[in-house]
């Protein structure tokens, strides 16, 4: 059993990815966007977005035919920077993370990338191919995010279960080969393990 965090900016497709691949009905904490979030959550580029994750999403995926049978517990983070303290709790005990990015709003990817670099948790970057979005090569995304060569950059459609499963297997392989680095706890963390 492995715990995996799926992070990314606001509207990057995290809830969609968890829902696409989960073999159980995913636990979702989606709430409708309200007037109160106007001026806090920019909808530029995702104007049709009506809901947002306010705690986390949870799903499970069993891969009995993998080289080593796996059961993956998936925790999708809320995307807004103001929830970073929660990301520490969700990351505790995780084998690694997927940073799902939307190239239309690449600036929302810097916080999750920096977060996982700072806490020392292995991660992969998955470029979510949105309909109508320009397609960039993985090396272009690597350069834009200033990622080291050791961080895998892959592409996917977060709606496609086989794409998401492929990203998760890429992460597991990467985490197996990553040097052991302790995950640094949040400063003054007071929440319990996720």
Coordinates of C-alpha atoms in Angstrom, one line a residue:
X1 CA 0.0 0.0 0.0
X2 CA 1.4 3.4 -1.0
X3 CA 0.1 6.9 -0.3
X4 CA 0.3 9.3 -3.2
X5 CA -0.4 13.1 -3.2
X6 CA -1.9 14.7 -6.3
X7 CA -1.2 18.4 -6.2
X8 CA -1.3 21.3 -8.5
X9 CA -2.7 24.8 -9.0
X10 CA -6.3 25.8 -8.8
X11 CA -8.2 24.2 -11.6
X12 CA -5.4 21.9 -12.8
X13 CA -7.6 18.8 -12.8
X14 CA -6.7 17.1 -9.5
X15 CA -10.3 16.1 -8.6
X16 CA -10.9 14.9 -12.1
X17 CA -7.7 12.8 -12.0
X18 CA -8.6 11.1 -8.7
X19 CA -12.1 10.5 -9.9
X20 CA -11.0 9.1 -13.3
X21 CA -8.8 6.4 -11.8
X22 CA -10.4 5.6 -8.4
X23 CA -12.0 2.1 -8.2
X24 CA -14.2 3.4 -5.3
X25 CA -16.5 6.3 -5.3
X26 CA -14.0 9.0 -4.5
X27 CA -14.4 11.1 -1.4
X28 CA -14.6 14.7 -2.6
X29 CA -14.8 17.9 -0.6
X30 CA -15.9 20.0 -3.6
X31 CA -17.9 23.1 -2.7
X32 CA -19.4 25.7 -5.0
X33 CA -17.5 28.9 -5.6
X34 CA -19.3 31.8 -4.0
X35 CA -19.1 35.6 -4.1
X36 CA -16.8 35.4 -1.0
X37 CA -14.0 33.9 -3.2
X38 CA -14.2 36.7 -5.7
X39 CA -10.9 38.5 -5.6
X40 CA -9.3 35.5 -3.8
X41 CA -9.5 32.8 -6.4
X42 CA -8.8 34.0 -9.9
X43 CA -10.9 32.3 -12.5
X44 CA -8.8 33.7 -15.4
X45 CA -8.4 30.8 -17.8
X46 CA -10.9 28.6 -15.9
X47 CA -14.0 30.8 -16.1
X48 CA -16.4 27.8 -16.3
X49 CA -15.1 26.4 -13.0
X50 CA -18.0 26.3 -10.5
X51 CA -16.6 24.2 -7.6
X52 CA -13.3 23.9 -5.7
X53 CA -11.8 21.4 -3.3
X54 CA -11.8 22.7 0.3
X55 CA -10.1 19.9 2.1
X56 CA -8.9 17.0 0.0
X57 CA -10.1 14.3 -2.4
X58 CA -9.5 10.6 -1.7
X59 CA -9.5 7.6 -4.0
X60 CA -8.0 4.2 -4.2
X61 CA -6.5 2.2 -7.1
X62 CA -5.4 -1.4 -7.0
X63 CA -2.9 -2.5 -9.6
X64 CA -2.7 -6.3 -9.2
X65 CA -1.0 -6.8 -12.5
X66 CA 1.8 -4.3 -11.9
X67 CA 5.3 -5.9 -11.6
X68 CA 4.7 -5.7 -7.9
X69 CA 1.0 -5.7 -7.0
X70 CA 0.1 -2.2 -5.6
X71 CA -2.7 -0.6 -3.8
X72 CA -2.5 3.2 -4.1
X73 CA -4.2 5.6 -1.8
X74 CA -4.7 8.9 -3.6
X75 CA -5.0 12.2 -1.8
X76 CA -5.8 15.3 -4.0
X77 CA -4.9 18.6 -2.4
X78 CA -6.8 21.9 -2.7
X79 CA -5.1 24.0 -5.3
X80 CA -5.0 27.4 -3.7
X81 CA -1.8 28.6 -2.0
X82 CA -3.7 29.5 1.2
X83 CA -4.1 25.7 1.8
X84 CA -0.3 25.0 1.8
X85 CA -0.4 24.1 5.5
X86 CA -2.8 21.3 4.8
X87 CA -0.4 20.0 2.1
X88 CA 2.1 19.2 4.8
X89 CA -0.4 16.9 6.5
X90 CA -1.5 15.3 3.3
X91 CA 2.1 14.6 2.4
X92 CA 3.1 13.0 5.7
X93 CA 3.7 9.3 5.0
X94 CA 3.4 9.6 1.2
X95 CA 5.8 7.8 -1.1
X96 CA 5.7 10.7 -3.6
X97 CA 3.5 13.3 -5.4
X98 CA 2.2 14.1 -8.8
X99 CA 2.2 17.8 -9.6
X100 CA -0.6 18.2 -12.2
X101 CA -0.2 21.4 -14.3
X102 CA -2.2 23.4 -16.7
X103 CA 0.0 25.1 -19.2
X104 CA -2.6 27.9 -19.7
X105 CA -2.0 28.9 -16.1
X106 CA 1.6 27.8 -15.6
X107 CA 2.2 30.3 -12.8
X108 CA -0.1 28.3 -10.5
X109 CA 2.5 25.4 -10.8
X110 CA 5.4 27.1 -9.1
X111 CA 4.0 26.8 -5.5
X112 CA 3.4 23.0 -5.6
X113 CA 6.8 22.4 -7.3
X114 CA 8.6 24.4 -4.7
X115 CA 6.7 22.8 -1.9
X116 CA 7.7 19.3 -2.8
X117 CA 11.3 20.4 -3.5
X118 CA 11.4 22.0 -0.1
X119 CA 10.1 19.1 1.9
X120 CA 12.2 16.5 -0.1
X121 CA 9.3 14.4 -1.4
X122 CA 9.9 12.8 -4.8
X123 CA 7.5 14.1 -7.4
X124 CA 6.7 14.0 -11.1
X125 CA 5.2 16.7 -13.2
X126 CA 2.2 15.7 -15.3
X127 CA 1.0 18.2 -17.9
X128 CA -2.8 17.9 -18.2
X129 CA -3.8 18.3 -21.8
X130 CA -6.8 20.6 -21.7
X131 CA -9.0 20.8 -24.8
X132 CA -7.9 23.8 -26.9
X133 CA -4.7 24.4 -24.9
X134 CA -1.3 24.7 -26.8
X135 CA 0.7 21.5 -26.5
X136 CA 4.2 22.0 -25.1
X137 CA 7.0 19.4 -25.2
X138 CA 8.0 18.0 -21.8
X139 CA 11.4 19.6 -22.1
X140 CA 9.8 23.0 -22.7
X141 CA 7.8 22.6 -19.5
X142 CA 10.9 21.4 -17.6
X143 CA 12.7 24.6 -18.7
X144 CA 9.8 26.9 -17.8
X145 CA 9.5 25.4 -14.3
X146 CA 13.4 25.1 -13.9
X147 CA 13.1 21.4 -13.0
X148 CA 16.2 19.3 -12.6
X149 CA 16.7 16.5 -15.1
X150 CA 15.9 13.9 -12.4
X151 CA 12.3 15.0 -12.2
X152 CA 10.1 13.2 -14.7
X153 CA 7.8 15.3 -16.9
X154 CA 5.0 13.5 -18.6
X155 CA 1.7 14.4 -20.3
X156 CA -1.8 13.1 -19.6
X157 CA -5.5 13.7 -19.9
X158 CA -6.8 13.8 -16.3
X159 CA -10.1 12.4 -17.6
X160 CA -8.5 9.3 -19.0
X161 CA -8.0 6.5 -16.4
X162 CA -5.1 4.8 -18.3
X163 CA -3.3 8.1 -18.6
X164 CA -3.6 8.8 -14.9
X165 CA -2.6 5.2 -14.0
X166 CA 0.5 5.7 -16.2
X167 CA 1.4 8.9 -14.4
X168 CA 1.0 7.1 -11.0
X169 CA 3.2 4.2 -12.1
X170 CA 5.8 6.7 -13.4
X171 CA 5.8 8.3 -9.9
X172 CA 6.1 4.9 -8.1
X173 CA 9.1 4.1 -10.3
X174 CA 10.7 7.5 -9.7
X175 CA 10.1 7.3 -5.9
X176 CA 11.7 3.8 -5.8
X177 CA 14.9 5.2 -7.4
X178 CA 15.0 8.6 -5.6
X179 CA 17.5 9.0 -2.8
X180 CA 15.9 8.7 0.6
X181 CA 15.2 12.2 1.9
X182 CA 13.3 12.8 5.1
X183 CA 10.1 14.8 4.6
X184 CA 10.4 18.0 6.5
X185 CA 7.3 18.8 8.7
X186 CA 5.5 22.0 8.5
X187 CA 6.8 24.7 10.9
X188 CA 4.7 24.5 14.0
X189 CA 2.5 21.8 12.5
X190 CA -0.5 21.0 14.8
X191 CA -2.7 18.9 12.6
X192 CA -2.8 15.1 12.8
X193 CA -1.5 12.7 10.1
X194 CA -3.8 12.5 7.0

